Short mmCIF file of C-alpha atoms and ligand atoms in Angstrom, two decimals:
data_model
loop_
_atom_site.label_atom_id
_atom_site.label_comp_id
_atom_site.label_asym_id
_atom_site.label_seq_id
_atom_site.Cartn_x
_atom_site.Cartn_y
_atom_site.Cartn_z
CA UNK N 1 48.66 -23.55 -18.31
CA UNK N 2 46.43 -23.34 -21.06
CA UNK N 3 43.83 -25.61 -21.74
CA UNK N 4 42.30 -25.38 -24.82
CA UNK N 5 42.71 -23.37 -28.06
CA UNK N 6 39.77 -22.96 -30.30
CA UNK N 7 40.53 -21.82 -34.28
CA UNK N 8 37.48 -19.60 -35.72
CA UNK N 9 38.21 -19.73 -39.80
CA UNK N 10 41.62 -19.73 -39.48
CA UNK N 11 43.78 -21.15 -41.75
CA UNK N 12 41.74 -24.58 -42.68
CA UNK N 13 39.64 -24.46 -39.72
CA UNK N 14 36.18 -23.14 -39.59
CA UNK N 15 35.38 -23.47 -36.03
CA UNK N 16 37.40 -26.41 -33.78
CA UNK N 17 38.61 -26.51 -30.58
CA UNK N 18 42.08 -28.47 -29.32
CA UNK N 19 41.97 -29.67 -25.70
CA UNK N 20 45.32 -28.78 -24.54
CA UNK N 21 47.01 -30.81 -21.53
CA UNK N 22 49.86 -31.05 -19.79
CA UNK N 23 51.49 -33.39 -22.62
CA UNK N 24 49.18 -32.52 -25.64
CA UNK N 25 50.07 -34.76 -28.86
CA UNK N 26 48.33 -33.84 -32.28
CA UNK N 27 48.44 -36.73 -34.91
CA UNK N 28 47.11 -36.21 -38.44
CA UNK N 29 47.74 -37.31 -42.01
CA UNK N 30 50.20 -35.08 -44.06
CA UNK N 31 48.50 -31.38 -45.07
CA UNK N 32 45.75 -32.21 -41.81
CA UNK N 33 46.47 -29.03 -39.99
CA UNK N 34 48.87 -30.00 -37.62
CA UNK N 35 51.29 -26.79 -38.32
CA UNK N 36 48.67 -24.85 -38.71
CA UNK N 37 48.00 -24.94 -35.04
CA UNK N 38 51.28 -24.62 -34.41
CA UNK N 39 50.93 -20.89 -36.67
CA UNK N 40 47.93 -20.43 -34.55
CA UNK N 41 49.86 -20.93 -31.03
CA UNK N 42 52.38 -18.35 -32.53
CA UNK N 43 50.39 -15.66 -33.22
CA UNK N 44 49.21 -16.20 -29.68
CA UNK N 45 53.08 -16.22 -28.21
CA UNK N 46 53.25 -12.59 -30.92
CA UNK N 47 50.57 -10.82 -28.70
CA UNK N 48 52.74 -11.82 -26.07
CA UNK N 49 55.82 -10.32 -26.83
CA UNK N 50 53.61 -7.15 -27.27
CA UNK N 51 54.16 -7.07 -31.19
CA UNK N 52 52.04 -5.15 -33.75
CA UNK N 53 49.53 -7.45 -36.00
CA UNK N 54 51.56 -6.60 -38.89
CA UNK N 55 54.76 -7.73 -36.94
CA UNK N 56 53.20 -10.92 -36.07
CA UNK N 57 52.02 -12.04 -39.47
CA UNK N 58 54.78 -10.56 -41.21
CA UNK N 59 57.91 -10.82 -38.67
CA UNK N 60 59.95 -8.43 -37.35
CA UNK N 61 63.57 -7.78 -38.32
CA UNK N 62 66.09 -5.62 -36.42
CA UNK N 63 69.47 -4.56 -37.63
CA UNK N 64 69.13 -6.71 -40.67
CA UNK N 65 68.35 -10.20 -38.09
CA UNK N 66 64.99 -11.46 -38.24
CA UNK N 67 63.77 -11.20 -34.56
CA UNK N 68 60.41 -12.86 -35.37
CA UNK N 69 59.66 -15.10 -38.38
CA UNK N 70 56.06 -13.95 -40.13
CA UNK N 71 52.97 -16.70 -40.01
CA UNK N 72 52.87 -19.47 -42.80
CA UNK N 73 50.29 -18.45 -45.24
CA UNK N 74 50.30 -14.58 -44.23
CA UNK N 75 48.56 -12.31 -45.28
CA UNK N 76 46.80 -14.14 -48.03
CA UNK N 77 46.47 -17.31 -46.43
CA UNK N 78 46.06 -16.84 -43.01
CA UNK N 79 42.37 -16.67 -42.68
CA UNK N 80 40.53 -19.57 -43.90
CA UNK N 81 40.40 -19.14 -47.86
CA UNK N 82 36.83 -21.07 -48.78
CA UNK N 83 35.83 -21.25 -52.38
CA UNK N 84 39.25 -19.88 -53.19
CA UNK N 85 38.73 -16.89 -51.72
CA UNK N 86 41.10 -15.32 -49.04
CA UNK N 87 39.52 -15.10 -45.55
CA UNK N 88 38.63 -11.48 -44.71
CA UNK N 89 38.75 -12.31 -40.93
CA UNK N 90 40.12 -15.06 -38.38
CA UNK N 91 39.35 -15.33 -34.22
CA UNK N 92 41.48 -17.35 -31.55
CA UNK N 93 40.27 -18.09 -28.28
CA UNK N 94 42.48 -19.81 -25.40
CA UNK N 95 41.63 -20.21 -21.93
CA UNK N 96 43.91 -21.19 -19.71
CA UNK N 97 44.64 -22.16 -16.02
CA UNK N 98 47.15 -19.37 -14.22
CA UNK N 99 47.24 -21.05 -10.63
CA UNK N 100 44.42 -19.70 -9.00
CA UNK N 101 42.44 -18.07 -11.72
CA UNK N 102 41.21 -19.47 -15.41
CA UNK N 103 41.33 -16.78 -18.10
CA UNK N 104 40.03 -16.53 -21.51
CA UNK N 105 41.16 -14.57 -24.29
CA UNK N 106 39.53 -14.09 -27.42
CA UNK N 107 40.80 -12.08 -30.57
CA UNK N 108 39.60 -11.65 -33.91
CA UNK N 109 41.79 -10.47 -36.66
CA UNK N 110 40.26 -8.78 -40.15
CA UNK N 111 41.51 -7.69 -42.65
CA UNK N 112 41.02 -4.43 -44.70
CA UNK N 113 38.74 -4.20 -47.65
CA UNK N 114 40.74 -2.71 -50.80
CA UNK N 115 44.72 -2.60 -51.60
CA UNK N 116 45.58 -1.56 -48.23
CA UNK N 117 44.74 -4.88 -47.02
CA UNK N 118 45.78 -3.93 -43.67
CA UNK N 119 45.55 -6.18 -40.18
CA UNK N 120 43.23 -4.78 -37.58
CA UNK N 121 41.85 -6.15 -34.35
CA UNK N 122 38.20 -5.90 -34.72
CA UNK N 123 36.94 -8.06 -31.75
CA UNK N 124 38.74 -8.78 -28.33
CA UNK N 125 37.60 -10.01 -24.75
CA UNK N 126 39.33 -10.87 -21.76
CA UNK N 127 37.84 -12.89 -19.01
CA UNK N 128 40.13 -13.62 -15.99
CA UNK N 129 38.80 -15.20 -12.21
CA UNK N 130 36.10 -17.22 -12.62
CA UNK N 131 35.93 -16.01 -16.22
CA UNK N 132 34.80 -12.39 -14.95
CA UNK N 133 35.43 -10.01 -18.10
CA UNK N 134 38.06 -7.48 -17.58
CA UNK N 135 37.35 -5.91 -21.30
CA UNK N 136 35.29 -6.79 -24.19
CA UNK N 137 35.34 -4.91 -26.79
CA UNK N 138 32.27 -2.80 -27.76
CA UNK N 139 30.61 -2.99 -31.83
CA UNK N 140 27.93 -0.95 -30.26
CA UNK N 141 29.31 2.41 -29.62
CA UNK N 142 26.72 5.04 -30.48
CA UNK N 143 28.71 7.97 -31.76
CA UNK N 144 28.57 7.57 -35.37
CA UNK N 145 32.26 8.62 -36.07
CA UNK N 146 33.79 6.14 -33.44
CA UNK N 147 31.65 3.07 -34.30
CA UNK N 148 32.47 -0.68 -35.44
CA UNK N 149 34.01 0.48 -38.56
CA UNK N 150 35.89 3.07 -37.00
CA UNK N 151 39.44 2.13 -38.76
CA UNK N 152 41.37 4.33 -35.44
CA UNK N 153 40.19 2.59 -32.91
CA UNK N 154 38.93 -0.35 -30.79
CA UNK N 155 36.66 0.28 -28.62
CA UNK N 156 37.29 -1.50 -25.21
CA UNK N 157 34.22 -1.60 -22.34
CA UNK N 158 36.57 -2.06 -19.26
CA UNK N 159 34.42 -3.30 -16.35
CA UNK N 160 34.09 -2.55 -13.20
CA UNK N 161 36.44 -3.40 -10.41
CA UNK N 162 34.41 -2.70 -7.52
CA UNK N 163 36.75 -0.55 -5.53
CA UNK N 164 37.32 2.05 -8.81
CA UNK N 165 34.14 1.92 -10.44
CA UNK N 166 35.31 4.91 -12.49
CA UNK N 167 37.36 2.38 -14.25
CA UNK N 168 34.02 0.83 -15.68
CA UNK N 169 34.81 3.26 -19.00
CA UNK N 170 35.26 3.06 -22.28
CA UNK N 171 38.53 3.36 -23.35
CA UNK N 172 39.65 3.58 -27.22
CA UNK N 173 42.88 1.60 -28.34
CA UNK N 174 44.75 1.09 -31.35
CA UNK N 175 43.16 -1.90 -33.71
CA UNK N 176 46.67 -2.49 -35.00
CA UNK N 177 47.88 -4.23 -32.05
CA UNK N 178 46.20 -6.40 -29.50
CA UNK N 179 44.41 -4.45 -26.45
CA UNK N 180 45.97 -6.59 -24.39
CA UNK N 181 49.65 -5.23 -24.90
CA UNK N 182 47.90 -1.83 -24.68
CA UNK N 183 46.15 -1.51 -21.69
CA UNK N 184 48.95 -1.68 -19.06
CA UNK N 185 50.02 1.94 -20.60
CA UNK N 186 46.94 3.27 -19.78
CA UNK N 187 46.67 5.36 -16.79
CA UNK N 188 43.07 5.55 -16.32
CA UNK N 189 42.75 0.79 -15.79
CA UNK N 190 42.63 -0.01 -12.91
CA UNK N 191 45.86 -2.12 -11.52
CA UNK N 192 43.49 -5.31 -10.94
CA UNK N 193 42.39 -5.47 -14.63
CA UNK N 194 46.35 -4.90 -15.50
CA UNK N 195 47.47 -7.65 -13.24
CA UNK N 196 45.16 -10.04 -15.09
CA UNK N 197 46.25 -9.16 -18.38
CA UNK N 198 49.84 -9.24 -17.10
CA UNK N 199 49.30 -12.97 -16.12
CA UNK N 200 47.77 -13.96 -19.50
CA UNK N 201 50.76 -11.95 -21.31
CA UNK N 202 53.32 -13.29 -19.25
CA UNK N 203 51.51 -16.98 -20.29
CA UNK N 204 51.64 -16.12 -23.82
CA UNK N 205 54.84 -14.78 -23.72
CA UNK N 206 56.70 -17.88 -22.20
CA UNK N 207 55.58 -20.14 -25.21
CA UNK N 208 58.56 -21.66 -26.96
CA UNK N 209 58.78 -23.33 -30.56
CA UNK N 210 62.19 -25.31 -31.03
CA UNK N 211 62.27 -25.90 -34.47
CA UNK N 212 66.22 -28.12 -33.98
CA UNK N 213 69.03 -28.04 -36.58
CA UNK N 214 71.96 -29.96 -36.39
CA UNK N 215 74.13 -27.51 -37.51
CA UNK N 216 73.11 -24.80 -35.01
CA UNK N 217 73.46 -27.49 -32.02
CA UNK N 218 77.07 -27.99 -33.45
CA UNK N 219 78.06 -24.45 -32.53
CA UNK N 220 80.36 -23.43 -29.41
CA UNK N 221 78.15 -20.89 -27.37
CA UNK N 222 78.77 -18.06 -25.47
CA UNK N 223 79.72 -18.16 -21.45
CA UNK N 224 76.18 -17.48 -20.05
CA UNK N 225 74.14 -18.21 -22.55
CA UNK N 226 71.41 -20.07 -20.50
CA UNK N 227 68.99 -20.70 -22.66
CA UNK N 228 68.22 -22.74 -25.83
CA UNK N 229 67.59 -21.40 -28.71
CA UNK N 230 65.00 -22.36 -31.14
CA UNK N 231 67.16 -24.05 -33.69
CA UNK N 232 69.28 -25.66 -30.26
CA UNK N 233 71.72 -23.08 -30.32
CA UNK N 234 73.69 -22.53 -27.40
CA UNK N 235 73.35 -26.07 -26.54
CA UNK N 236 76.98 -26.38 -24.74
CA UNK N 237 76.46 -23.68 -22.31
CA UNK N 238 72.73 -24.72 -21.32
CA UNK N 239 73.99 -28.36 -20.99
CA UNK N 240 76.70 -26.91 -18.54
CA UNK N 241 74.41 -24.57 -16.51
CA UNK N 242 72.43 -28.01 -15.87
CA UNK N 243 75.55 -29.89 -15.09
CA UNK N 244 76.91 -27.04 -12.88
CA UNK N 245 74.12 -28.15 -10.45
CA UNK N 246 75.05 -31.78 -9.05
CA UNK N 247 71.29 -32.68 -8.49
CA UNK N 248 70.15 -31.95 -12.06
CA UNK N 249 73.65 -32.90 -13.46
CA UNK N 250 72.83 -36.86 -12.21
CA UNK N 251 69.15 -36.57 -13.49
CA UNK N 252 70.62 -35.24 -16.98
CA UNK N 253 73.32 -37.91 -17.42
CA UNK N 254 71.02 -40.43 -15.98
CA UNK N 255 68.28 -40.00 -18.65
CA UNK N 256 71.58 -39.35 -21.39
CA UNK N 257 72.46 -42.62 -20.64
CA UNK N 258 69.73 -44.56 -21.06
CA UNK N 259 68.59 -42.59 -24.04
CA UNK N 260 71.71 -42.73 -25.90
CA UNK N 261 72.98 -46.05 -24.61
CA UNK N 262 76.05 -46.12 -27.29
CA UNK N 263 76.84 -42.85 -27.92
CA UNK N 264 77.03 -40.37 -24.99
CA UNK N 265 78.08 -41.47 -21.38
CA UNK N 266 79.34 -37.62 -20.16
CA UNK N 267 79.84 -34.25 -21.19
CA UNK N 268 82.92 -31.73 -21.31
CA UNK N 269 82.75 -28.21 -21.85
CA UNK N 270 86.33 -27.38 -22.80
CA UNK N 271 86.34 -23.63 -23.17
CA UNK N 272 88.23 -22.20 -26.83
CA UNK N 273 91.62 -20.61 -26.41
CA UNK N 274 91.12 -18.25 -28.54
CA UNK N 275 87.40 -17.68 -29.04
CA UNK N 276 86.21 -18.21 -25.54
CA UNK N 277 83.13 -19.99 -26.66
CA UNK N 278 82.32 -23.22 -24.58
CA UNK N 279 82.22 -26.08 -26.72
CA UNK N 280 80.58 -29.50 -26.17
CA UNK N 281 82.20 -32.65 -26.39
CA UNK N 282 80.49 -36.01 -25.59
CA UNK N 283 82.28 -38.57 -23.75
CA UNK N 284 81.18 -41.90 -25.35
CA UNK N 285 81.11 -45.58 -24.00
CA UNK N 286 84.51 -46.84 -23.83
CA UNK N 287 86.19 -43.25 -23.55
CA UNK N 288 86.31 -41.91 -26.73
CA UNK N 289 85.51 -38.16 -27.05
CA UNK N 290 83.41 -36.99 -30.23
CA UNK N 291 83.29 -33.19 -30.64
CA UNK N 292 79.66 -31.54 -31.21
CA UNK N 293 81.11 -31.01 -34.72
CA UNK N 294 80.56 -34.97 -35.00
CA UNK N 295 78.17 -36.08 -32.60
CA UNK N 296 75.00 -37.79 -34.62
CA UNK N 297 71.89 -35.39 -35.88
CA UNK N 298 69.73 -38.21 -33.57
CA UNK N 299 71.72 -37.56 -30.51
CA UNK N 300 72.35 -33.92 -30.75
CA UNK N 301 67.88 -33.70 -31.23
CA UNK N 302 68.30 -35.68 -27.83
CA UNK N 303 70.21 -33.71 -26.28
CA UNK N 304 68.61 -30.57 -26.64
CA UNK N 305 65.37 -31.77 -26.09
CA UNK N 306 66.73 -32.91 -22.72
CA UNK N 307 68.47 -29.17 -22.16
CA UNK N 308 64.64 -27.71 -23.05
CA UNK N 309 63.03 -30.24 -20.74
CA UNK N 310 65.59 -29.94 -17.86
CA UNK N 311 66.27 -26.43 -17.80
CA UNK N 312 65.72 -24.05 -15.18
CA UNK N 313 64.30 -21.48 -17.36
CA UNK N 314 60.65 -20.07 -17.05
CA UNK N 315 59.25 -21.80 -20.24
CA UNK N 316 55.98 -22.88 -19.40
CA UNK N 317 54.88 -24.02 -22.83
CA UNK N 318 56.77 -26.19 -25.47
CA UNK N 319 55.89 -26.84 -28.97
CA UNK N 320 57.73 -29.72 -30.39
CA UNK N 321 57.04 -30.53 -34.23
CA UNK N 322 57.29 -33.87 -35.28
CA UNK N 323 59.29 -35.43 -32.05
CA UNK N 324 60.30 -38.65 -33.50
CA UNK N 325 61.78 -37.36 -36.37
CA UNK N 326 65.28 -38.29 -36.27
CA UNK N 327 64.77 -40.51 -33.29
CA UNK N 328 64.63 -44.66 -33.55
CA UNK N 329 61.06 -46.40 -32.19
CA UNK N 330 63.42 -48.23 -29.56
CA UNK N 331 63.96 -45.00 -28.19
CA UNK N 332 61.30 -42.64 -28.50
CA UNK N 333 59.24 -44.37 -25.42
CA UNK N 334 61.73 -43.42 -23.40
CA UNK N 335 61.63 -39.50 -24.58
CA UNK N 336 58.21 -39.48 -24.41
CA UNK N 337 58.44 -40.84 -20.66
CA UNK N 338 60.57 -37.89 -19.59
CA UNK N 339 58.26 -35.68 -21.27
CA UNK N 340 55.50 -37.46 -19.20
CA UNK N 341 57.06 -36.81 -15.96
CA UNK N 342 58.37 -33.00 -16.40
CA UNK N 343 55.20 -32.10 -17.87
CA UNK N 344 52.98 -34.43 -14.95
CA UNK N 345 53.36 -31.49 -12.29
CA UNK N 346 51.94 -28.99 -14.77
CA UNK N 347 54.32 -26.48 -14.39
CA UNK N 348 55.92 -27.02 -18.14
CA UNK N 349 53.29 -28.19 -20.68
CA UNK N 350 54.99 -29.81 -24.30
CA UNK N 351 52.30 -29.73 -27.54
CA UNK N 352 53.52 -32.19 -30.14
CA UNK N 353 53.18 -33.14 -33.46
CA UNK N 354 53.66 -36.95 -34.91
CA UNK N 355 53.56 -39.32 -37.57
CA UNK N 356 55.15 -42.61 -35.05
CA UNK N 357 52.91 -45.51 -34.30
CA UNK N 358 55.64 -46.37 -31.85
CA UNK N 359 55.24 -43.22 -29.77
CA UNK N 360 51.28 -42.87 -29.60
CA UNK N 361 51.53 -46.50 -28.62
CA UNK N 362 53.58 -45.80 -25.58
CA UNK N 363 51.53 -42.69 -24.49
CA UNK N 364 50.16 -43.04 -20.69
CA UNK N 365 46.60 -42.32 -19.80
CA UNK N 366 47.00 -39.39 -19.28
CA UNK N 367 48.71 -38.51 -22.34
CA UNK N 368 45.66 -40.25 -24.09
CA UNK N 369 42.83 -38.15 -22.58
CA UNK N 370 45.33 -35.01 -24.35
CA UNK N 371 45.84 -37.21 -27.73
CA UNK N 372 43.93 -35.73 -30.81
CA UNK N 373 43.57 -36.56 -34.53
CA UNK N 374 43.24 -34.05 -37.22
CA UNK N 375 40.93 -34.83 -39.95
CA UNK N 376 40.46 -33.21 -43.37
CA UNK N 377 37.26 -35.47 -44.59
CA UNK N 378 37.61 -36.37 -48.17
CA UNK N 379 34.40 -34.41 -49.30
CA UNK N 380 35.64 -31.47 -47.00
CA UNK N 381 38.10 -28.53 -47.58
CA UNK N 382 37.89 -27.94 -43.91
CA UNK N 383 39.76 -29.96 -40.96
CA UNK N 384 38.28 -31.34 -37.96
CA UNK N 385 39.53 -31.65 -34.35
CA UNK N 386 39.29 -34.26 -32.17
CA UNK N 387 39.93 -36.14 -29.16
CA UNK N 388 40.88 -39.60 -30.00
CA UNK N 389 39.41 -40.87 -26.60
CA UNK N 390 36.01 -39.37 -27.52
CA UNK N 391 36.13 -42.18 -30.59
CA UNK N 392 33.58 -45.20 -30.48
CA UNK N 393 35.65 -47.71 -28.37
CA UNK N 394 38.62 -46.01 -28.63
CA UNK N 395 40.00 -46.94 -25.17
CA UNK N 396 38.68 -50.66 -25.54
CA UNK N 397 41.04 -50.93 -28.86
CA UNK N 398 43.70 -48.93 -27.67
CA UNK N 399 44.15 -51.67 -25.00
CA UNK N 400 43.81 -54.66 -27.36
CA UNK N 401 45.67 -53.12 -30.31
CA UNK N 402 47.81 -50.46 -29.78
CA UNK N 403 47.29 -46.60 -30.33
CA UNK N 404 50.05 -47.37 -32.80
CA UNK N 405 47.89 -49.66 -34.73
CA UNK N 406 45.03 -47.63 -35.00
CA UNK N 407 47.04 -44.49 -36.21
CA UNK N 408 48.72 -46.50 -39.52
CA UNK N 409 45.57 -48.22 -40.39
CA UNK N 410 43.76 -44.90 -40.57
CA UNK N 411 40.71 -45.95 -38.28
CA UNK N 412 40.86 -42.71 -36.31
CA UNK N 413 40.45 -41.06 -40.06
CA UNK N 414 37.54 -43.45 -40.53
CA UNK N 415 35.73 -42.88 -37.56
CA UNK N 416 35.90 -39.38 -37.21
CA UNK N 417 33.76 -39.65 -41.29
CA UNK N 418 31.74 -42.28 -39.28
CA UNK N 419 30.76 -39.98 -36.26
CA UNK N 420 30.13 -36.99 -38.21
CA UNK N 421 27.84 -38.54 -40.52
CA UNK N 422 25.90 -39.98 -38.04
CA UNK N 423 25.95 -37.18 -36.33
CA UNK N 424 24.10 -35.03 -39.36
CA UNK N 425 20.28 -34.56 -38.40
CA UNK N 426 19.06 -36.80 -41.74
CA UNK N 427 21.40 -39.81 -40.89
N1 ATP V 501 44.35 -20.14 -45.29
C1 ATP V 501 44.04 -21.42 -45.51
N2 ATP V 501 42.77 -21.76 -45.78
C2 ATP V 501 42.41 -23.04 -45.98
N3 ATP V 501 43.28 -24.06 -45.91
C3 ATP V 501 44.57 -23.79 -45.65
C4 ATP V 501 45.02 -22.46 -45.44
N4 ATP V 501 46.34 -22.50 -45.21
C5 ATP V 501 46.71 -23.79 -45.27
N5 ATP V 501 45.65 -24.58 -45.54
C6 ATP V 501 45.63 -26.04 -45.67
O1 ATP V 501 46.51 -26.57 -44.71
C7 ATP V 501 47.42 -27.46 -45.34
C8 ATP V 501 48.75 -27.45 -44.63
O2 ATP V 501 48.53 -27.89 -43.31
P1 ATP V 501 49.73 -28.19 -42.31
O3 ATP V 501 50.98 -27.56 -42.76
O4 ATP V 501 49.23 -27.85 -40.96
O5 ATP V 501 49.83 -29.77 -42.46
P2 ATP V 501 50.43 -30.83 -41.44
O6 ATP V 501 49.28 -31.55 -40.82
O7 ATP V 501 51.41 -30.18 -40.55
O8 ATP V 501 51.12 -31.83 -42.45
P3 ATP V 501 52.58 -32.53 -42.39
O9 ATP V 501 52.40 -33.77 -41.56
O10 ATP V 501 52.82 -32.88 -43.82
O11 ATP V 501 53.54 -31.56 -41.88
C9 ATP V 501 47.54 -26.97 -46.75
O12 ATP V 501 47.90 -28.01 -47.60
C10 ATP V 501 46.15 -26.45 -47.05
O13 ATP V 501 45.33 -27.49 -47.50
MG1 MG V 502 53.47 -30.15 -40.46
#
């Protein structure tokens, strides 16, 4: 699980940290930074699938398909442009939880002087079991040619293992792709150092963005297609891998019904004639049928947030953007009470961005202690983090007014300008 993720000038953050939770919700006004930490938690789930920095920030295409959509901004405006000038360099650091052992990863990203322009890793650090290092990467290196500057390589310091100490050597990498993708090729690191990595990449790896369209959730899908895409496609077969189970079937129905009162009661998965796609068709209150091809945007966002949060898959991490939209204020307590109780074991965490008074309202305690605003102060290009418990008398008014309340009158805006000026030294 990861716990918090800490943006060093990227994007429109100079240095500020996100406590990440089990249920993490970001709230913000419009052009905050909300997405941007979303494009930071990407380029995070990039190193995991072992891409190249330039495949990260500028996607990856095979056979024509894009495989991997590039970063927001990139490569201009990826690092945090001050004074209208492009960022030369950017750093992410995320520790997280892996059962037994916390681990923290730190990269920084810079970027070529000149017309190349080119991406290279220029700092990197892994910590793993009570935050040990396994690597950190070494500006130090005395031989001239192979020093900090050294375009060819990064120089990693690999400690110590105790049992190998021959594996407490310097090894060189390539700077155009994280270490951490690199190391488990190398013969000379020792399999302890490469399990740790392997733990964080696997964590990194199992991120998921779903990013739903209508029109992709509309689709027929194809027999064994278990899992959801990130627009929702393949929705009919994950719903029927769920249903195939009679335990999960009742839990998904059960929480269908009472979030879509109305409009979905049951599912079929008639399979085409001709195609052999499975298609979805909802069986409504009152037993009329409605094809996927005319089942409402709202419900069809429902449903597929209920296939991501009641799947079997290994996702460990969800990021949902904006999960109201679409959804009615009646309703969204409810969603956000499933996402309560599949997240509460830890074993799936959901990051989410809103703009609903309804849904911060209904957030549990829990889900409060992992609430935090995003502030861009009027006088400030730059956007602050933070947690909205951490507020003067934040729970005390959350009780008497609503979350809700305090989010569309703007006082979490307002006190995070009142903290930080009291906080300067001449206040
Ligand atoms: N490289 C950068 N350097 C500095 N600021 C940046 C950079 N890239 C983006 N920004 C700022 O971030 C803003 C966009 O932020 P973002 O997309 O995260 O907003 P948001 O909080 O998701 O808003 P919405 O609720 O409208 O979706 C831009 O308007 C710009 O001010
Ligand atoms: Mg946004």
């Amino acid at each position: 699980m990861i716990t918090s993720l800490r943006l060093l000038d990227f994007k429109n953050f100079a240095d500020e940290t996100l406590r990440v939770g089990p249920f993490t919700v970001i709230v913000g006004a419009n052009a905050s930074g909300k997405s941007n930490i979303r494009d930071a938690f990407r380029f995070l789930h990039g190193i995991g699938r072992g891409y190249t920095l330039a495949e990260i920030l500028g996607g990856k295409h095979l056979g024509g398909q894009a495989e991997w959509q590039a970063i927001r901004g990139a490569p201009n405006e990826v690092g945090r442009v001050a004074d209208a000038e492009p960022g030369s360099r950017f750093a992410l650091e995320v520790q997280l939880r892996l059962d037994d052992i916390n681990a923290q990863y730190l990269i920084e990203v810079s970027r070529g002087a000149g017309e190349s322009g080119v991406f290279r890793v220029s700092r990197e650090k892994l910590s793993a079991g009570g935050w040990e290092p396994v690597y950190t990467s070494h500006p130090y290196y005395p031989d001239p040619v192979r020093d900090q500057d050294d375009d060819t390589h990064l120089l990693l310091r690999m400690e110590k293992t105790g049992t190998q100490r021959k594996y407490g050597d310097r090894i060189a990498v390539r700077p155009d792709q994280p270490a951490l993708t690199q190391i488990q090729e190398h013969k000379r690191i020792a399999k302890p150092h490469k399990d740790k990595a392997q733990r964080v990449i696997d964590a990194l790896a199992s991120m998921r963005f779903l990013d739903l369209i209508p029109d992709s959730m509309r689709q027929p899908s194809f027999p064994g297609q278990k899992i959801l895409g990130d627009s929702g496609d393949n929705l009919p077969t994950v719903l029927r891998e769920i249903c195939a189970d009679s335990k999960r079937r009742q839990t998904l129905i059960d929480w269908v019904r009472a979030l879509t009162p109305m409009d979905v009661d049951d599912f079929q998965f008639p399979v085409d004639p001709v195609t052999g796609l499975v298609r979805l068709v909802v069986l409504e209150k009152g037993g009329r049928t409605c094809s996927a091809y005319s089942v409402s945007d709202g419900t069809l966002r429902f449903l597929a947030m209920l296939a991501a949060l009641l799947a079997d898959d290994p996702t460990r991490f969800y990021f949902f953007e904006e999960i109201d939209n679409g959804i009615h204020p009646t309703r969204q307590w409810l969603l956000l009470e499933l996402i309560e109780k599949q997240t509460a074991t830890g074993a799936m965490q959901v990051v989410t961005t809103t703009h609903s008074p309804a849904l911060v309202t209904s957030v549990n305690d829990a889900t409060f202690t992992n609430t935090s605003v995003i502030c861009r102060p009027e006088d400030a290009t730059d956007a602050i983090i933070r947690p909205v418990d951490g507020l003067p008398d934040a729970e005390k008014l959350r009780k008497s007014q609503g979350l809700g309340r305090l989010l569309a009158g703007g006082w979490m805006e307002d006190m995070i300008v009142f903290t930080k000026d009291t906080e300067k030294p001449d206040a």
